[in-house]
N, CA, C and O atoms as a DFTB+ gen file, in Angstrom:
348 C
 N C O
     1  1      33.328      -3.620      15.663
     2  2      31.999      -3.317      15.851
     3  2      30.846      -3.908      15.042
     4  3      31.242      -3.737      13.889
     5  1      29.575      -4.542      14.961
     6  2      28.826      -4.107      13.646
     7  2      27.569      -2.404      14.289
     8  3      26.935      -2.006      15.266
     9  1      27.927      -2.023      12.872
    10  2      26.288      -1.028      13.699
    11  2      25.337      -1.650      14.359
    12  3      25.190      -2.813      13.983
    13  1      24.502      -1.244      15.365
    14  2      23.760      -1.271      15.282
    15  2      22.486      -1.073      15.193
    16  3      21.925      -0.435      16.083
    17  1      21.613      -1.686      13.863
    18  2      20.604      -1.524      13.387
    19  2      19.197      -1.555      13.994
    20  3      18.703      -2.682      14.027
    21  1      18.302      -0.366      14.576
    22  2      16.588      -0.341      15.054
    23  2      15.490      -1.439      14.126
    24  3      15.180      -0.953      13.038
    25  1      14.958      -2.647      14.376
    26  2      14.180      -3.510      14.293
    27  2      12.594      -3.410      14.625
    28  3      11.864      -2.846      15.441
    29  1      12.519      -4.041      13.829
    30  2      10.104      -3.938      13.760
    31  2      10.381      -5.630      13.857
    32  3      11.101      -6.617      14.007
    33  1       9.106      -4.968      13.623
    34  2       8.219      -6.382      14.065
    35  2       7.031      -6.405      13.295
    36  3       6.284      -5.464      13.562
    37  1       6.506      -7.398      12.181
    38  2       6.412      -6.466      11.195
    39  2       4.743      -8.288      11.044
    40  3       4.770      -9.513      11.161
    41  1       3.932      -7.468      10.814
    42  2       2.209      -8.705      10.984
    43  2       2.610      -8.947       9.453
    44  3       3.805      -8.954       9.157
    45  1       1.852      -9.099       8.699
    46  2       1.404      -9.280       7.273
    47  2       0.500      -9.771       6.870
    48  3      -0.012     -10.666       7.543
    49  1      -0.155      -9.343       5.432
    50  2      -1.536      -9.384       5.399
    51  2      -1.455      -9.871       3.914
    52  3      -0.370      -9.918       3.334
    53  1      -2.607     -10.223       3.325
    54  2      -2.681     -10.341       1.176
    55  2      -2.272      -9.043       1.661
    56  3      -1.908      -8.207       2.487
    57  1      -2.813      -9.781      -0.177
    58  2      -2.413      -8.328      -1.259
    59  2      -3.698      -7.735      -0.902
    60  3      -4.337      -8.186       0.049
    61  1      -4.223      -6.511      -1.771
    62  2      -6.134      -6.297      -2.117
    63  2      -6.373      -7.344      -2.766
    64  3      -5.854      -7.867      -3.752
    65  1      -7.765      -7.757      -1.678
    66  2      -8.261      -8.434      -2.509
    67  2      -9.364      -7.544      -3.506
    68  3     -10.457      -7.162      -3.088
    69  1      -8.944      -7.336      -4.661
    70  2     -10.987      -7.938      -5.530
    71  2     -10.127      -6.358      -6.188
    72  3     -10.667      -5.681      -7.063
    73  1     -12.330      -5.113      -6.169
    74  2     -12.467      -4.177      -6.677
    75  2     -12.248      -3.185      -4.859
    76  3     -12.447      -3.512      -3.689
    77  1     -11.766      -1.952      -5.536
    78  2     -12.539      -1.530      -3.717
    79  2     -13.680      -2.093      -3.407
    80  3     -14.389      -2.656      -4.241
    81  1     -13.923      -2.001      -2.324
    82  2     -15.097      -1.366      -1.757
    83  2     -16.446      -0.359      -1.849
    84  3     -16.642       0.583      -1.081
    85  1     -17.288      -0.740      -2.900
    86  2     -17.863       0.171      -3.186
    87  2     -19.086       0.795      -1.830
    88  3     -20.155       1.326      -1.530
    89  1     -18.049       0.291      -1.507
    90  2     -19.048       1.997      -0.118
    91  2     -18.276       2.346       0.840
    92  3     -19.155       2.413       1.700
    93  1     -17.328       2.625       1.389
    94  2     -16.370       3.286       1.123
    95  2     -15.358       2.998       0.570
    96  3     -14.309       3.003       1.215
    97  1     -15.365       2.856      -0.001
    98  2     -14.015       2.715      -1.520
    99  2     -12.415       2.708      -1.056
   100  3     -11.397       3.226      -1.515
   101  1     -12.621       2.113      -0.258
   102  2     -10.929       1.078       0.891
   103  2     -11.423      -0.363       0.174
   104  3     -12.491      -0.963       0.046
   105  1     -10.051      -0.560      -0.210
   106  2      -9.675      -1.880      -0.932
   107  2      -9.086      -2.495       1.031
   108  3      -8.473      -1.910       1.924
   109  1      -9.907      -4.389       0.880
   110  2      -9.909      -5.428       1.827
   111  2      -9.238      -5.921       1.880
   112  3      -9.349      -6.880       1.115
   113  1      -7.763      -5.916       2.790
   114  2      -7.053      -7.499       2.903
   115  2      -7.552      -8.151       4.196
   116  3      -8.585      -7.758       4.737
   117  1      -6.767      -9.210       4.715
   118  2      -7.149     -10.157       6.078
   119  2      -5.645     -10.554       5.819
   120  3      -4.888     -10.544       4.849
   121  1      -5.560     -10.970       7.381
   122  2      -4.569     -10.873       8.049
   123  2      -4.275     -12.650       7.819
   124  3      -4.876     -13.705       8.019
   125  1      -2.750     -12.110       7.186
   126  2      -1.518     -13.569       6.614
   127  2      -1.066     -14.240       7.661
   128  3      -0.163     -14.922       7.179
   129  1      -1.144     -14.533       9.078
   130  2      -0.597     -15.058       9.685
   131  2       0.500     -15.081      10.330
   132  3       0.595     -15.333      11.531
   133  1       1.606     -14.762       9.416
   134  2       2.680     -15.225       8.829
   135  2       2.654     -13.791       9.804
   136  3       1.684     -13.037       9.873
   137  1       4.034     -13.598      10.576
   138  2       5.238     -11.863      10.852
   139  2       6.575     -12.250      10.647
   140  3       7.036     -13.390      10.703
   141  1       7.199     -11.108      10.385
   142  2       8.589     -11.330      10.529
   143  2       9.743     -10.110      10.949
   144  3       9.610      -8.888      11.012
   145  1      10.095     -10.373      11.025
   146  2      11.361      -9.017      11.935
   147  2      12.070      -8.262      10.781
   148  3      12.451      -8.832       9.758
   149  1      12.162      -7.427      10.933
   150  2      12.727      -7.130       9.779
   151  2      13.304      -5.593      10.107
   152  3      12.583      -4.893      10.818
   153  1      14.595      -5.020       9.615
   154  2      15.401      -3.064       9.066
   155  2      14.414      -2.065       9.090
   156  3      13.438      -1.831       8.377
   157  1      14.971      -1.460      10.218
   158  2      13.393      -0.343      10.381
   159  2      13.190       0.896       8.849
   160  3      12.562       1.461       7.953
   161  1      14.102       0.661       9.464
   162  2      14.636       0.969       7.301
   163  2      14.139       0.721       6.420
   164  3      13.350       1.587       6.040
   165  1      14.239      -0.431       5.626
   166  2      12.313      -1.612       5.426
   167  2      11.512      -0.675       4.492
   168  3      11.511      -0.475       3.278
   169  1      10.672      -0.067       5.802
   170  2       9.042       0.126       6.147
   171  2       9.582       2.173       5.971
   172  3      10.255       3.040       6.529
   173  1       8.373       1.865       4.391
   174  2       8.904       3.241       4.009
   175  2       7.098       3.333       4.247
   176  3       6.708       3.784       3.170
   177  1       6.004       3.141       5.042
   178  2       4.856       3.914       5.741
   179  2       4.390       2.924       6.029
   180  3       4.602       1.736       5.787
   181  1       3.432       3.723       6.814
   182  2       2.601       3.064       8.034
   183  2       0.853       3.131       6.879
   184  3       0.271       4.055       6.311
   185  1       0.634       1.901       6.987
   186  2      -1.158       2.553       7.179
   187  2      -2.178       1.882       8.153
   188  3      -1.913       0.915       8.867
   189  1      -3.618       2.654       8.073
   190  2      -4.320       2.274       9.449
   191  2      -5.306       1.003       8.177
   192  3      -5.447       0.982       6.954
   193  1      -5.678       0.313       9.071
   194  2      -6.068      -1.048       9.240
   195  2      -7.419      -0.039       9.760
   196  3      -7.241       0.927      10.502
   197  1      -9.074      -0.530       9.121
   198  2      -9.760      -0.102       9.633
   199  2     -11.290      -1.954       9.737
   200  3     -12.129      -2.495       9.017
   201  1     -10.823      -2.068      10.819
   202  2     -12.135      -3.123      10.652
   203  2     -13.308      -3.414       9.068
   204  3     -13.948      -2.561       8.454
   205  1     -13.239      -4.592       8.864
   206  2     -14.087      -4.140       8.076
   207  2     -15.361      -4.447       7.795
   208  3     -16.031      -4.130       6.812
   209  1     -15.736      -5.294       9.033
   210  2     -16.998      -5.655       9.555
   211  2     -18.542      -4.782       9.677
   212  3     -18.999      -5.141      10.762
   213  1     -19.364      -3.958       9.132
   214  2     -19.502      -2.955       9.094
   215  2     -20.415      -2.594      10.665
   216  3     -21.230      -1.671      10.681
   217  1     -20.053      -3.730      12.336
   218  2     -20.599      -3.809      13.051
   219  2     -19.357      -3.636      14.129
   220  3     -18.192      -4.026      14.209
   221  1     -20.324      -2.780      14.959
   222  2     -18.862      -3.437      15.809
   223  2     -18.453      -3.920      16.937
   224  3     -18.374      -3.082      17.836
   225  1     -18.119      -5.154      17.245
   226  2     -18.474      -6.495      18.503
   227  2     -17.436      -5.766      19.550
   228  3     -16.365      -5.192      19.750
   229  1     -18.891      -6.373      20.126
   230  2     -18.058      -6.137      21.626
   231  2     -16.709      -6.050      22.429
   232  3     -16.343      -5.079      23.091
   233  1     -16.006      -7.283      22.250
   234  2     -15.165      -7.511      22.724
   235  2     -14.636      -7.594      22.581
   236  3     -13.786      -8.187      23.244
   237  1     -14.383      -6.541      20.391
   238  2     -12.777      -5.498      20.695
   239  2     -12.127      -4.633      21.590
   240  3     -12.709      -3.813      22.301
   241  1     -10.960      -4.816      21.550
   242  2     -10.454      -4.002      22.186
   243  2      -9.756      -2.632      21.075
   244  3      -9.984      -2.597      19.865
   245  1      -9.068      -1.802      21.672
   246  2      -7.848      -1.682      20.639
   247  2      -6.625      -2.333      20.483
   248  3      -6.048      -2.543      19.417
   249  1      -6.145      -2.737      21.964
   250  2      -5.842      -4.628      21.986
   251  2      -5.765      -5.340      21.064
   252  3      -4.726      -5.654      20.483
   253  1      -7.272      -5.817      20.722
   254  2      -7.431      -7.104      20.417
   255  2      -8.484      -7.180      19.778
   256  3      -9.308      -8.094      19.761
   257  1      -8.470      -5.790      19.000
   258  2      -8.861      -5.902      17.222
   259  2      -8.649      -6.339      15.882
   260  3      -9.330      -6.860      14.999
   261  1      -6.959      -5.783      16.096
   262  2      -6.303      -6.402      14.939
   263  2      -6.198      -8.360      15.075
   264  3      -6.185      -8.821      13.934
   265  1      -6.123      -9.558      16.237
   266  2      -6.226     -11.354      16.975
   267  2      -7.690     -11.092      15.996
   268  3      -7.774     -11.543      14.853
   269  1      -8.801     -10.290      16.657
   270  2     -10.135     -11.409      16.566
   271  2     -10.248     -10.574      15.115
   272  3     -11.230     -10.992      14.501
   273  1      -9.864     -10.004      14.719
   274  2     -11.024      -9.669      13.215
   275  2     -10.534     -10.341      11.947
   276  3      -9.358     -10.510      11.626
   277  1     -11.462     -10.645      11.375
   278  2     -10.983     -11.797      10.064
   279  2     -11.029     -11.027       8.958
   280  3     -11.245     -11.724       7.966
   281  1     -10.909      -9.799       8.696
   282  2     -10.615      -8.517       7.712
   283  2     -10.067      -7.119       7.571
   284  3     -10.595      -6.611       8.561
   285  1      -9.589      -6.461       7.190
   286  2      -9.830      -5.134       6.410
   287  2      -9.745      -4.338       6.119
   288  3      -8.645      -4.349       5.566
   289  1     -10.175      -3.334       6.022
   290  2     -10.095      -2.776       5.118
   291  2      -8.445      -1.344       5.640
   292  3      -8.108      -0.805       6.694
   293  1      -7.843      -1.298       4.002
   294  2      -6.274      -0.005       4.194
   295  2      -7.711       1.032       4.066
   296  3      -8.717       1.037       3.358
   297  1      -7.353       1.583       4.794
   298  2      -7.639       3.115       5.452
   299  2      -6.782       4.088       3.129
   300  3      -5.928       4.054       2.244
   301  1      -7.535       4.448       3.441
   302  2      -6.938       5.828       1.487
   303  2      -7.406       6.867       2.556
   304  3      -6.714       7.884       2.496
   305  1      -8.301       6.910       3.443
   306  2      -8.132       8.766       3.752
   307  2      -7.716       9.033       5.255
   308  3      -8.297       9.796       6.027
   309  1      -6.135       7.939       5.638
   310  2      -5.584       8.776       6.861
   311  2      -4.980      10.059       6.066
   312  3      -5.425      11.145       6.437
   313  1      -4.294      10.064       5.316
   314  2      -3.307      10.962       3.866
   315  2      -3.066      11.421       2.861
   316  3      -3.532      10.865       1.867
   317  1      -2.613      12.080       2.773
   318  2      -3.151      12.623       1.745
   319  2      -1.958      11.417       0.774
   320  3      -2.238      10.809      -0.258
   321  1      -0.589      11.386       1.573
   322  2       0.185      10.763       1.398
   323  2       0.184       9.593       0.466
   324  3       0.409       9.231      -0.688
   325  1      -0.439       8.990       2.382
   326  2      -0.926       7.404       1.746
   327  2      -2.043       7.201       0.838
   328  3      -2.277       6.158       0.227
   329  1      -2.853       8.500       0.788
   330  2      -3.327       7.703      -0.918
   331  2      -2.952       8.014      -1.844
   332  3      -3.411       7.747      -2.955
   333  1      -1.713       8.867      -1.489
   334  2      -1.634       8.799      -2.842
   335  2      -0.353       7.024      -3.148
   336  3      -0.295       6.243      -4.097
   337  1       0.377       7.081      -1.897
   338  2       0.912       6.134      -2.662
   339  2       0.715       4.155      -2.538
   340  3       0.869       3.391      -3.490
   341  1       0.400       3.798      -1.296
   342  2      -0.562       3.416      -1.261
   343  2      -1.557       2.765      -1.920
   344  3      -1.782       1.603      -1.585
   345  1      -2.638       3.601      -3.373
   346  2      -3.737       3.825      -4.111
   347  2      -2.682       4.183      -5.065
   348  3      -2.977       4.566      -6.197
């Protein structure tokens, strides 16, 4: 019998959009609306996404914001490791 490897459902985003935002210093990404199921061992690290709108929509919740917001910043202040590997 084959060994069972854990899988992860991953939603993909665009590559970084141009230069970092002048105010935040963070790069912007957009949801690509595609996803994959990949081996968990293929994931090097996670990253924190922050809505790129400066005004928070009242309809957004932690459960819906990834579906409702149209673009995000990749948080480069999450950790020193994230800053060094993402940027």
